PDB file of C-alpha atoms and ligand atoms in Angstrom:
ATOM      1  CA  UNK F 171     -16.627  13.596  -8.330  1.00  0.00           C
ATOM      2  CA  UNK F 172     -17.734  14.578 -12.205  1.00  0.00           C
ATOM      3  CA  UNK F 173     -17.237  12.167 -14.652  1.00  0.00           C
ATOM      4  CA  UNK F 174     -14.020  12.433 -15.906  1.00  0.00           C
ATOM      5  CA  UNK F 175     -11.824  10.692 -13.572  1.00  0.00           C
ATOM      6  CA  UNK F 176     -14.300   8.740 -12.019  1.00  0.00           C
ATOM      7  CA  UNK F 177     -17.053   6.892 -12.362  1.00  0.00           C
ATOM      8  CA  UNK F 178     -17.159   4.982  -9.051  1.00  0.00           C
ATOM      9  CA  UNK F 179     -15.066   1.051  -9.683  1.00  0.00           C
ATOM     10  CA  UNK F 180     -16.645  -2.031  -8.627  1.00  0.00           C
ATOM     11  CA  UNK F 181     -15.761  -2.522  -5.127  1.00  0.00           C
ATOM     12  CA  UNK F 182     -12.695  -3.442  -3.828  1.00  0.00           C
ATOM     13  CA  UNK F 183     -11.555  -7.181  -4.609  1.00  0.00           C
ATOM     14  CA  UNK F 184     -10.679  -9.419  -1.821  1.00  0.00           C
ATOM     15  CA  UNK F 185      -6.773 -10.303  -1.674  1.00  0.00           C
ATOM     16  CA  UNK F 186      -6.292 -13.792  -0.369  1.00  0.00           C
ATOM     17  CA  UNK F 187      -2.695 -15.306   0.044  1.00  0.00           C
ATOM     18  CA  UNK F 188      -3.194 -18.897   0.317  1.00  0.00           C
ATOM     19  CA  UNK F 189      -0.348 -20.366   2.140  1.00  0.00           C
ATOM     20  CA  UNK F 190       2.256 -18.553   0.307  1.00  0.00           C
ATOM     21  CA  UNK F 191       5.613 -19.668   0.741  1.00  0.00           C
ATOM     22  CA  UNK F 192       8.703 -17.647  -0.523  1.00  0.00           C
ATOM     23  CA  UNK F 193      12.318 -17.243   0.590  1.00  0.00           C
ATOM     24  CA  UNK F 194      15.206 -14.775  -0.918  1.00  0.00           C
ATOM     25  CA  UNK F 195      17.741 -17.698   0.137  1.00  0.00           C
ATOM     26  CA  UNK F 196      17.477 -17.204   3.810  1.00  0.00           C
ATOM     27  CA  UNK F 197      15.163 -17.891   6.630  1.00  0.00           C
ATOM     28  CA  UNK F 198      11.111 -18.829   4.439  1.00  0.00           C
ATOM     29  CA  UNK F 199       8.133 -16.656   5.167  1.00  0.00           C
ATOM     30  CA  UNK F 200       5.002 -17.887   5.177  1.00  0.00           C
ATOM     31  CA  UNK F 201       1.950 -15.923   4.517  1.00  0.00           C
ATOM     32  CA  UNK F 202      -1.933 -17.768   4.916  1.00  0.00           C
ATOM     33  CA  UNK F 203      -4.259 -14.908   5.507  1.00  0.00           C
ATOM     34  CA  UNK F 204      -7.388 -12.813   3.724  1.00  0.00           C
ATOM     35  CA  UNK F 205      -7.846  -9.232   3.441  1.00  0.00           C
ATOM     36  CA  UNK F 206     -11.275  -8.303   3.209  1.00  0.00           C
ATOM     37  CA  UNK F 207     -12.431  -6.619   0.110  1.00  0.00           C
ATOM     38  CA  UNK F 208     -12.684  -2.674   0.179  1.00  0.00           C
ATOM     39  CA  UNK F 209     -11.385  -2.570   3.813  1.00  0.00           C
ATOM     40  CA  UNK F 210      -7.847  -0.290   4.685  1.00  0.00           C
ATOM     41  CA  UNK F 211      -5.865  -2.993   6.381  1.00  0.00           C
ATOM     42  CA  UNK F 212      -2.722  -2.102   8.074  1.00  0.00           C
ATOM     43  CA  UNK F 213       0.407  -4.419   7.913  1.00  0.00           C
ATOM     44  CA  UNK F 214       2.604  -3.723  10.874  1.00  0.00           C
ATOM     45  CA  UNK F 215       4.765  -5.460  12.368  1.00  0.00           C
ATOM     46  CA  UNK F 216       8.988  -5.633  13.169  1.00  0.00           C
ATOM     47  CA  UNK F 217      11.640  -4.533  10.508  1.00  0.00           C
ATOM     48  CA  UNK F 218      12.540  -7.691   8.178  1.00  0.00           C
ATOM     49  CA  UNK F 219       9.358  -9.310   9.616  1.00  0.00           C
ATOM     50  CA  UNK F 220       8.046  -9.510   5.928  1.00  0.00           C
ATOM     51  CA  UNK F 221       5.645  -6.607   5.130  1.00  0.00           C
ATOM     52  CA  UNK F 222       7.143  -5.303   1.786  1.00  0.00           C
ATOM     53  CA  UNK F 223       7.721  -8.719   1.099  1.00  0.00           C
ATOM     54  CA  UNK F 224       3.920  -9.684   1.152  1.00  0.00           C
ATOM     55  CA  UNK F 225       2.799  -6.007  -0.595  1.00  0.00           C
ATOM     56  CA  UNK F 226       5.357  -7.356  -3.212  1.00  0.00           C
ATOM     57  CA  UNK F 227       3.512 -10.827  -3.526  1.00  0.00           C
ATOM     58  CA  UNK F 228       0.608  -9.363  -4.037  1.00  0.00           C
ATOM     59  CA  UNK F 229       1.655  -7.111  -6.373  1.00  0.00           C
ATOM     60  CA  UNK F 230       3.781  -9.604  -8.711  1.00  0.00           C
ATOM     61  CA  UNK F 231       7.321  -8.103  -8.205  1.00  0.00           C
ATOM     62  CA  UNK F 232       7.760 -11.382  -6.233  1.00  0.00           C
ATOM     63  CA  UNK F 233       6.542 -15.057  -7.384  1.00  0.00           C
ATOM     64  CA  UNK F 234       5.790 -17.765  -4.411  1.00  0.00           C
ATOM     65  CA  UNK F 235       7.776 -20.456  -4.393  1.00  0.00           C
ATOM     66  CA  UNK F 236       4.564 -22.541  -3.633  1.00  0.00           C
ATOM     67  CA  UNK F 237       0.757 -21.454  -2.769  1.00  0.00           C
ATOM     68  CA  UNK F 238      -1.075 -19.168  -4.706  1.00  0.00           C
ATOM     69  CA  UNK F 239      -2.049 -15.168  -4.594  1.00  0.00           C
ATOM     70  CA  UNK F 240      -6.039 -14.590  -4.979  1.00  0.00           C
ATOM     71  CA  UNK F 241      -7.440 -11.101  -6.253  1.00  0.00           C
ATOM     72  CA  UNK F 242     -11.124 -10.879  -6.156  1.00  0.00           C
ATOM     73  CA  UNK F 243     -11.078 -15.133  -6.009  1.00  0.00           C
ATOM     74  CA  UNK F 244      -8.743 -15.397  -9.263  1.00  0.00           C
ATOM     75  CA  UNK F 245      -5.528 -17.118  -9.078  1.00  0.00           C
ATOM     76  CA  UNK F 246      -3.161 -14.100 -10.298  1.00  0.00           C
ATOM     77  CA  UNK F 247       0.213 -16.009  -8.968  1.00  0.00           C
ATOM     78  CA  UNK F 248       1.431 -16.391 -12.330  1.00  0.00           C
ATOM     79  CA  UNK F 249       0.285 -13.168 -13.771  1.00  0.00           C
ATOM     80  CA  UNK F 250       3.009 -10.428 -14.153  1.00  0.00           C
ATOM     81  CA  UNK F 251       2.563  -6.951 -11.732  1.00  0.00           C
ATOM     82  CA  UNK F 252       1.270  -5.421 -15.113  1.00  0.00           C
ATOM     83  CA  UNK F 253      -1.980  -7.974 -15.665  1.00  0.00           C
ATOM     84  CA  UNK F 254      -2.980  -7.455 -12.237  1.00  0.00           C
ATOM     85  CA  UNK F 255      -5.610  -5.646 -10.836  1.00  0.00           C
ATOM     86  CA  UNK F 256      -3.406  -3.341  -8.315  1.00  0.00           C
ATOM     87  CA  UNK F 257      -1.619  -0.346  -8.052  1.00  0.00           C
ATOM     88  CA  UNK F 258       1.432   0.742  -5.554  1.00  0.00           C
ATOM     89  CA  UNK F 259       2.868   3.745  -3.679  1.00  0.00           C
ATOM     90  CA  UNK F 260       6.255   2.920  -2.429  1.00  0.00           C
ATOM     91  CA  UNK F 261       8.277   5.447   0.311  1.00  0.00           C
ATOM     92  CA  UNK F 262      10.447   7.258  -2.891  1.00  0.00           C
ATOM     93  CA  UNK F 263      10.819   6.571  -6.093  1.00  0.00           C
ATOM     94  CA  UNK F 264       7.166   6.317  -7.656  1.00  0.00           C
ATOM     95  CA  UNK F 265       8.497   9.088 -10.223  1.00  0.00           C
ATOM     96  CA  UNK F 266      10.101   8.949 -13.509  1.00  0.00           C
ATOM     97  CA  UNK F 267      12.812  11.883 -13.640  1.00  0.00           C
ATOM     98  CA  UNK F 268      12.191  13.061 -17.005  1.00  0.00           C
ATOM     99  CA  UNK F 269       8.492  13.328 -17.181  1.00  0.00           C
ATOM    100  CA  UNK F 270       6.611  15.620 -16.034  1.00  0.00           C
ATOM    101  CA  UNK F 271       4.041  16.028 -13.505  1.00  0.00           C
ATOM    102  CA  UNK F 272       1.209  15.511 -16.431  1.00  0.00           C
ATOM    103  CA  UNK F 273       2.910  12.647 -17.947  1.00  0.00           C
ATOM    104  CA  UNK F 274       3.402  10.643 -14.601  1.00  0.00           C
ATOM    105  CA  UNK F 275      -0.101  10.715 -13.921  1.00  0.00           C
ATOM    106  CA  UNK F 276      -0.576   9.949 -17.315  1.00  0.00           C
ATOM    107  CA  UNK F 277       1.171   6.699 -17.377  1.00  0.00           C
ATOM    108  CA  UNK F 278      -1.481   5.215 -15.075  1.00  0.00           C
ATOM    109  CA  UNK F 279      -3.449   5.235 -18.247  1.00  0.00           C
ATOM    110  CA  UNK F 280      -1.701   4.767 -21.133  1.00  0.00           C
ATOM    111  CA  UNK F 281       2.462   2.836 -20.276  1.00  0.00           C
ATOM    112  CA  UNK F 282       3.082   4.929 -23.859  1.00  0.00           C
ATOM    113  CA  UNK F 283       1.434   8.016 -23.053  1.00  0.00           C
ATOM    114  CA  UNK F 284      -0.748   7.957 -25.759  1.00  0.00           C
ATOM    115  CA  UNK F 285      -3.745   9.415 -24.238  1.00  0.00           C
ATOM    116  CA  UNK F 286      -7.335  10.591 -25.301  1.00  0.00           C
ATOM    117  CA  UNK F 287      -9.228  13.477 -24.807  1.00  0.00           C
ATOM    118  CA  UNK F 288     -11.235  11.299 -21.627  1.00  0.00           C
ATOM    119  CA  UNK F 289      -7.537  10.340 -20.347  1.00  0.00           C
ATOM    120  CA  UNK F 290      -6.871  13.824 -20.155  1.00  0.00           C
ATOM    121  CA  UNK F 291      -9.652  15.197 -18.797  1.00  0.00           C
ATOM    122  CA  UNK F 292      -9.317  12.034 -15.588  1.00  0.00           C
ATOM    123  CA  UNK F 293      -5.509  13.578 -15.249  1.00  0.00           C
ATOM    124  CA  UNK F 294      -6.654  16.926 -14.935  1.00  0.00           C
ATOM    125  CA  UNK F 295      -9.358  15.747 -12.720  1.00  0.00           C
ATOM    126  CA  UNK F 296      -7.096  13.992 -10.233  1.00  0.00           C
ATOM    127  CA  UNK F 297      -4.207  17.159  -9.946  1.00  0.00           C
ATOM    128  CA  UNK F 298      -6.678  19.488  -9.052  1.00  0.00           C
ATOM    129  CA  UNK F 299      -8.447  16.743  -6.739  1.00  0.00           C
ATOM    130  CA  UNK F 300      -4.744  16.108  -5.502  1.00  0.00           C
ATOM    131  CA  UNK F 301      -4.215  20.337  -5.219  1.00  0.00           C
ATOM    132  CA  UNK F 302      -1.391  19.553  -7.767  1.00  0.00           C
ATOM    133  CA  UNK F 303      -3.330  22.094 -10.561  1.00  0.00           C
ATOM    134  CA  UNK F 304      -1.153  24.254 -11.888  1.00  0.00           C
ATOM    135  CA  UNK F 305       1.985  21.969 -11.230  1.00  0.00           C
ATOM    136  CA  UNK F 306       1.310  20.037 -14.449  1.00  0.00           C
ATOM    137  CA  UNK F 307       4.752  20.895 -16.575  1.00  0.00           C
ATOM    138  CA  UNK F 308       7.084  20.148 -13.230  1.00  0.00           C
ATOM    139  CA  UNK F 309       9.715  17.222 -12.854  1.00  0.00           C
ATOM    140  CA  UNK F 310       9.851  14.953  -9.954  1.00  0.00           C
ATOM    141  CA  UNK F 311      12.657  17.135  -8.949  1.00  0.00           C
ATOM    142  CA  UNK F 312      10.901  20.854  -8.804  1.00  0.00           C
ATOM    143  CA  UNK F 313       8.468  19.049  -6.268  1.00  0.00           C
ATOM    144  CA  UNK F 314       8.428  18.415  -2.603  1.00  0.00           C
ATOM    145  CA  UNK F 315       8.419  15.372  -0.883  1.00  0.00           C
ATOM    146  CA  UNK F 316       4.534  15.296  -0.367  1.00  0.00           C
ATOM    147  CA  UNK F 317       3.548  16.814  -3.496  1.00  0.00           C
ATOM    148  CA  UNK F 318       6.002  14.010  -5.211  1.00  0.00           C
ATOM    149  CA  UNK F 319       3.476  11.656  -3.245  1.00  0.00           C
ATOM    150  CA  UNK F 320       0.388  13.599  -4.347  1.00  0.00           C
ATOM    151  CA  UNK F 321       1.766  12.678  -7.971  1.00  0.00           C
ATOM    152  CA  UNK F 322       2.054   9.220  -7.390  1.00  0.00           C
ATOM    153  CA  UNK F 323      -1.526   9.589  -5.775  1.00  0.00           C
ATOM    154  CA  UNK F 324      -2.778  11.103  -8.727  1.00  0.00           C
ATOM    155  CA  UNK F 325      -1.461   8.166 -10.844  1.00  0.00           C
ATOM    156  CA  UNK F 326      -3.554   5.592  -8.665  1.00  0.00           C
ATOM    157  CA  UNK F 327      -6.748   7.957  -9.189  1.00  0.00           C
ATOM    158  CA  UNK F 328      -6.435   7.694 -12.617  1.00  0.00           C
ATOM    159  CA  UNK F 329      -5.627   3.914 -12.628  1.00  0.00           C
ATOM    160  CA  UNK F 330      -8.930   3.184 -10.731  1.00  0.00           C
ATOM    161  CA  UNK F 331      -7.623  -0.085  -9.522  1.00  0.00           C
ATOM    162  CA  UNK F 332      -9.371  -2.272  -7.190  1.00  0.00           C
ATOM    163  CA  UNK F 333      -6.481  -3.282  -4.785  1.00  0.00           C
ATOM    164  CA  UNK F 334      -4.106  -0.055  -4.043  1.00  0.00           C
ATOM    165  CA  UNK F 335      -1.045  -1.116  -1.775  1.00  0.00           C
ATOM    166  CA  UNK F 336       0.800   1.396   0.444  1.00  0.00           C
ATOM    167  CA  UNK F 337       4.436   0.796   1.207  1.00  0.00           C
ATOM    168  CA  UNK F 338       4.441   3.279   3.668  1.00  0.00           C
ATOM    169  CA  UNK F 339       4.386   5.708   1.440  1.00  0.00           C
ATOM    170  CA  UNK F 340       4.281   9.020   3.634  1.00  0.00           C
ATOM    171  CA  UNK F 341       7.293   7.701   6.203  1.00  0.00           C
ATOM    172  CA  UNK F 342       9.576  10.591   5.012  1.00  0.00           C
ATOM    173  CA  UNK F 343       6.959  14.014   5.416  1.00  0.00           C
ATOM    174  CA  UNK F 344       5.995  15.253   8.675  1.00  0.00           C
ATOM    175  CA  UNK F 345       3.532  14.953  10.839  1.00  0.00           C
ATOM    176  CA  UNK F 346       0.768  17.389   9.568  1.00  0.00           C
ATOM    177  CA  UNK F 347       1.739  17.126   5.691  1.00  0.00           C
ATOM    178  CA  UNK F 348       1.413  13.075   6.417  1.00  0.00           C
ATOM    179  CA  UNK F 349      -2.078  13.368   8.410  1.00  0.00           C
ATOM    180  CA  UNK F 350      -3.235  15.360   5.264  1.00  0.00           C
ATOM    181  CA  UNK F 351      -1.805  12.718   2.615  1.00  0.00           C
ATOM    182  CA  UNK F 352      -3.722   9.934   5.046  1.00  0.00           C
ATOM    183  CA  UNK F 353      -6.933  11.999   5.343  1.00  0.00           C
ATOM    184  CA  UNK F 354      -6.657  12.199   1.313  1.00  0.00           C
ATOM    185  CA  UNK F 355      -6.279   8.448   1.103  1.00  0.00           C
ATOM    186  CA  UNK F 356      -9.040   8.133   3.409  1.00  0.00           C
ATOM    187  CA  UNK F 357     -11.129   9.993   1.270  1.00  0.00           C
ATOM    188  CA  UNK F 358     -10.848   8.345  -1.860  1.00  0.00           C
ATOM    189  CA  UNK F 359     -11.398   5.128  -0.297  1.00  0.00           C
ATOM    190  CA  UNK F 360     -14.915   6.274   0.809  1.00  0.00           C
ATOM    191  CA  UNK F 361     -15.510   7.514  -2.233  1.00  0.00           C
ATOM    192  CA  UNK F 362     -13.869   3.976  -4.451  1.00  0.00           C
ATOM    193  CA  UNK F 363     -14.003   1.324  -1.656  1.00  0.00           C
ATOM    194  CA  UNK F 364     -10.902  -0.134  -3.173  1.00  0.00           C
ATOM    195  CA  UNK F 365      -9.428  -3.054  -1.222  1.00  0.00           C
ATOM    196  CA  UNK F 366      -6.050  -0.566   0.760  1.00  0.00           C
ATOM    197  CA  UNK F 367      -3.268  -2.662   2.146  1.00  0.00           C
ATOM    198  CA  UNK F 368      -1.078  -0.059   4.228  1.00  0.00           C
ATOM    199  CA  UNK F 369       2.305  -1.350   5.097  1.00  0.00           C
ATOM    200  CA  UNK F 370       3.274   1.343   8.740  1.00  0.00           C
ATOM    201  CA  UNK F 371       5.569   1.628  10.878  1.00  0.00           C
ATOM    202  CA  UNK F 372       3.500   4.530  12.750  1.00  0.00           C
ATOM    203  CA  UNK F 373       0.266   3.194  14.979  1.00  0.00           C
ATOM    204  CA  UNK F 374      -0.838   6.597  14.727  1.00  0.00           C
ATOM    205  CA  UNK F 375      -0.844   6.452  10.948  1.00  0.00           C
ATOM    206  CA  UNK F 376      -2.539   2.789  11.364  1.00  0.00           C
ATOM    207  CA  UNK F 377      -5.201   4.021  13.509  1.00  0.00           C
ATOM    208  CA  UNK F 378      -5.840   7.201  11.436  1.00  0.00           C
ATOM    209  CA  UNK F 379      -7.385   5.606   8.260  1.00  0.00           C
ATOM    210  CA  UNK F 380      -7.238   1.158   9.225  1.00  0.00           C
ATOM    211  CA  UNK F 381     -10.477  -0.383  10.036  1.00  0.00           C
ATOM    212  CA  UNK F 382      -8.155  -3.991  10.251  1.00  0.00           C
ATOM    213  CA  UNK F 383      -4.837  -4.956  11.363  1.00  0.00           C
ATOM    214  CA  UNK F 384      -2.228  -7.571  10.185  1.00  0.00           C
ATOM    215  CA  UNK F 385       0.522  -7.961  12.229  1.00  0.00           C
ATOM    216  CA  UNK F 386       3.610  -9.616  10.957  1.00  0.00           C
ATOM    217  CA  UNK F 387       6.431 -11.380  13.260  1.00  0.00           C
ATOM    218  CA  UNK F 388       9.375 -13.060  11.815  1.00  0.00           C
ATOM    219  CA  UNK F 389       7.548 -13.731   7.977  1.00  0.00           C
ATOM    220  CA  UNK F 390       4.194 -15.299   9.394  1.00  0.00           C
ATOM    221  CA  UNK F 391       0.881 -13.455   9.886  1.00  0.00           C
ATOM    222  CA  UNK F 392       0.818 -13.595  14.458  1.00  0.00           C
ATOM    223  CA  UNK F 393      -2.147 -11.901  14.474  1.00  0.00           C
ATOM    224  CA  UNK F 394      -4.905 -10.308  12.656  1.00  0.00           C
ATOM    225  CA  UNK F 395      -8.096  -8.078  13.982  1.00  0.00           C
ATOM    226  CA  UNK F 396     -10.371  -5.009  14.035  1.00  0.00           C
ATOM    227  CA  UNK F 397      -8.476  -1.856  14.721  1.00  0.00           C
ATOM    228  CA  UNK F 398     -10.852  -0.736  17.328  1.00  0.00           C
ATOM    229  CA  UNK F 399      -9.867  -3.457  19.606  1.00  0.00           C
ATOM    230  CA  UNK F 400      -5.796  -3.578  18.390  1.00  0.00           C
ATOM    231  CA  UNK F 401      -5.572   0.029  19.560  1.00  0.00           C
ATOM    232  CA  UNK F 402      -7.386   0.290  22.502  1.00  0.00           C
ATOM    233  CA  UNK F 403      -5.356  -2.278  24.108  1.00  0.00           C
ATOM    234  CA  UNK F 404      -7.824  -5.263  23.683  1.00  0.00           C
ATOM    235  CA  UNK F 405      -5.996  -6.587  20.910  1.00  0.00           C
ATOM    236  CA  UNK F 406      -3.639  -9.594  21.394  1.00  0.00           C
ATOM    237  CA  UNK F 407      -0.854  -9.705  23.460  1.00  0.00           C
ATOM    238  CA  UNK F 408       2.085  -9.803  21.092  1.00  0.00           C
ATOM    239  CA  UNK F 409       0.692  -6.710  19.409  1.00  0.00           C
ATOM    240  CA  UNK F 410       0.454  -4.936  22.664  1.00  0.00           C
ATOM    241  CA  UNK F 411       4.418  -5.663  23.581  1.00  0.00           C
ATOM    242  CA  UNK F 412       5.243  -4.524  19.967  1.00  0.00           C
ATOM    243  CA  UNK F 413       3.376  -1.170  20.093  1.00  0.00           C
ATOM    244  CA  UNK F 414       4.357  -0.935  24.093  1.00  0.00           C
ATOM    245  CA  UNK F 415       8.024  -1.910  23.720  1.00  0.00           C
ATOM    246  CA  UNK F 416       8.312   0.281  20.843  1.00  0.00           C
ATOM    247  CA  UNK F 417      10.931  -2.279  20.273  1.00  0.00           C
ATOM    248  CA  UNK F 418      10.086  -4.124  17.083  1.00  0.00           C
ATOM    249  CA  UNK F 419      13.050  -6.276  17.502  1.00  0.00           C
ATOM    250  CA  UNK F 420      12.750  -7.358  21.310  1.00  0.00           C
ATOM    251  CA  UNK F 421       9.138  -8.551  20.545  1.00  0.00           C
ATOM    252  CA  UNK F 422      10.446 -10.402  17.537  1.00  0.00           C
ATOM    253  CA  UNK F 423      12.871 -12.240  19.682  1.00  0.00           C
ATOM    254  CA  UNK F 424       9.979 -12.825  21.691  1.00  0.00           C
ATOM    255  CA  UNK F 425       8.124 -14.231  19.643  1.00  0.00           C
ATOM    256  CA  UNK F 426      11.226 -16.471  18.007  1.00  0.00           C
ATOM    257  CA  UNK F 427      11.400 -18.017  21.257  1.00  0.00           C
ATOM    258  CA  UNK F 428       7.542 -19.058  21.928  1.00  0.00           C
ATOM    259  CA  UNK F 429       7.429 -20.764  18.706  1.00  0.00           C
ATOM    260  CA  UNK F 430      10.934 -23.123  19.795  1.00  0.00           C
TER     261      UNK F 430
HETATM  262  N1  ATP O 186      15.826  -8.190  -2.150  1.00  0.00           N
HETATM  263  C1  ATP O 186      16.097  -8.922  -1.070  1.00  0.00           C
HETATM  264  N2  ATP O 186      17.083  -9.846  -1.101  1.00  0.00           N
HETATM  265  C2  ATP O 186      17.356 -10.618  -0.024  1.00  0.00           C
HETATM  266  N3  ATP O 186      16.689 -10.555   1.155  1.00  0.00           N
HETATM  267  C3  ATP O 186      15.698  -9.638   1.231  1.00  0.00           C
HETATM  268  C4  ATP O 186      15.353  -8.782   0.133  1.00  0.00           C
HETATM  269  N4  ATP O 186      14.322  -7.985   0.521  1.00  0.00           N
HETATM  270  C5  ATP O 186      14.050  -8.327   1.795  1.00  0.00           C
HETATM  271  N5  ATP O 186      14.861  -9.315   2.220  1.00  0.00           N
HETATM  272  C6  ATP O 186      14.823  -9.975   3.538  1.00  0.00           C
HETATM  273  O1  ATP O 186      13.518 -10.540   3.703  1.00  0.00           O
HETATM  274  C7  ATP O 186      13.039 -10.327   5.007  1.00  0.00           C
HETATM  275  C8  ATP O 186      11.740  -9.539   4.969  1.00  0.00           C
HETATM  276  O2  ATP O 186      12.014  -8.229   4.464  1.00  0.00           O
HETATM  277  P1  ATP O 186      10.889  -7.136   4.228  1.00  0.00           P
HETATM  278  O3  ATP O 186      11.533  -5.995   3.504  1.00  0.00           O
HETATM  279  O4  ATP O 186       9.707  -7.772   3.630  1.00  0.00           O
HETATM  280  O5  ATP O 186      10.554  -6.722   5.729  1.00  0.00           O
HETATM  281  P2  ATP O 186       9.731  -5.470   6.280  1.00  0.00           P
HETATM  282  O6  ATP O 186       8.856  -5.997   7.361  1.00  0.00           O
HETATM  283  O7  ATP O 186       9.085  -4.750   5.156  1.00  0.00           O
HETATM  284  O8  ATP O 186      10.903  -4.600   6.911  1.00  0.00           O
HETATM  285  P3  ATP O 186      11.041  -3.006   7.137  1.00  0.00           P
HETATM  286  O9  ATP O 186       9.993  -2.641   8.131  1.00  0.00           O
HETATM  287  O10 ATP O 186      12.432  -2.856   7.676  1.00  0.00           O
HETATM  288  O11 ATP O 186      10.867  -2.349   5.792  1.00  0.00           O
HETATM  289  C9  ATP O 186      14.149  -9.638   5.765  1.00  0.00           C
HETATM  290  O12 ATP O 186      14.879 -10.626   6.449  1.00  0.00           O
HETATM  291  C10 ATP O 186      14.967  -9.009   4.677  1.00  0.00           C
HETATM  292  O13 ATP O 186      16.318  -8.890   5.067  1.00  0.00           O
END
């Protein structure tokens, strides 16, 4: 890639949660676990078994209620979302309305837009590596649902963070647009080795792009592995019922009862 958007970061940081605790009030989740540094980890797991939840611990939007959040071997837990060294693609709503295509890419570099003559020439670098040239005056809304994600993928380009986290971000396109916006992922984490956490619902999606796997069951980690062996059935048990049930919630159950 030329120079402008990207000279090639440091390599991914590490992202350690070190027996986080957190509740919103109900039943706690409790997160101990490591991600290695410039690996794509999938999270999977049941609905409400915690995934956003721990993408949003790691990202700042939520604070643990005790334990502490490690980037790269620095405690961040007190740091706000802003001071840390991640960015985030969520399902919808990456976009502000009223900026353009230009200026939402732009914000990864400068929160007040004031940008220099290097800033522009990353955000032109990451449209046209994003096939978004051309698109640059748009709104959100004179987009489609995967170029809308190519925008927010732009941003991260031009952020050149060392922790990107995916909150399933390509659930709503279909199948082909979604295998491109993975392969595109893919592809700037061979070129960045950022440290990818990839919340899924979709073991294809998982399998596509993950070299580990995190599986989450009622808000603790109940297992963790390479990919290789979670999808070729020589994985653990409770992730084979989850993927074979195709019945996030009976597994859950499942699991609820083992641990009583
Ligand atoms: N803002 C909130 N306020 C109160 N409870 C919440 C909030 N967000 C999530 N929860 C609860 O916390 C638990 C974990 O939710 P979380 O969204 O992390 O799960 P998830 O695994 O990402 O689920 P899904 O796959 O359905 O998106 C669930 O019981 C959920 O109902």
């Amino acid at each position: 890639m030329p120079d402008g958007v990207a000279s090639r970061s440091e390599m991914g940081a590490p992202v350690r949660l070190d027996q986080v605790s957190f509740s919103y009030g109900e039943a706690p989740l409790d997160f101990d676990v490591d991600f290695a540094a410039a690996k794509i980890t999938a999270i999977m797991g049941p609905s409400g078994s915690g995934k956003s939840t721990l993408l949003n611990l790691v990202a700042g939007f939520e604070t643990p209620q005790s334990g502490r959040v490690l980037i790269g071997g620095t405690d961040v837990s007190a740091e706000p979302p802003s001071a840390r060294p991640v960015s985030m693609v969520f399902q919808e709503n990456n976009l502000f309305a009223h900026l353009s295509v230009e200026q939402n890419v732009g914000l990864g570099r400068s929160p007040s837009l004031r940008l220099t003559g290097t800033d522009r020439a990353a955000i032109a670098e990451a449209l046209e590596r994003t096939g978004l040239a051309g698109k640059e005056k748009r709104l959100p809304r004179e987009l489609s649902g995967g170029e809308r994600q190519r925008v927010a993928l732009a941003r991260v380009l031009v952020r050149d963070r060392p922790v990107l986290l995916l909150d399933e971000p390509f659930a709503s396109l279909g199948p082909a647009l979604r295998d491109d916006m993975l392969d595109l992922v893919a592809a700037v984490h061979a070129e960045r080795g950022m440290t990818v956490l990839f919340v899924t619902h979709q073991p294809e999606n998982a399998r596509r792009i993950s070299e580990h796997v995190v599986f989450l069951d009622n808000g603790v980690v109940a297992a963790t592995g390479k990919a290789d062996d979670f999808f070729t059935g020589a994985g653990p048990e409770v992730f084979r019922r989850y993927i074979g049930a195709g019945d996030g919630d009976a597994v859950s159950r499942d699991v609820a009862r083992k641990r009583t």
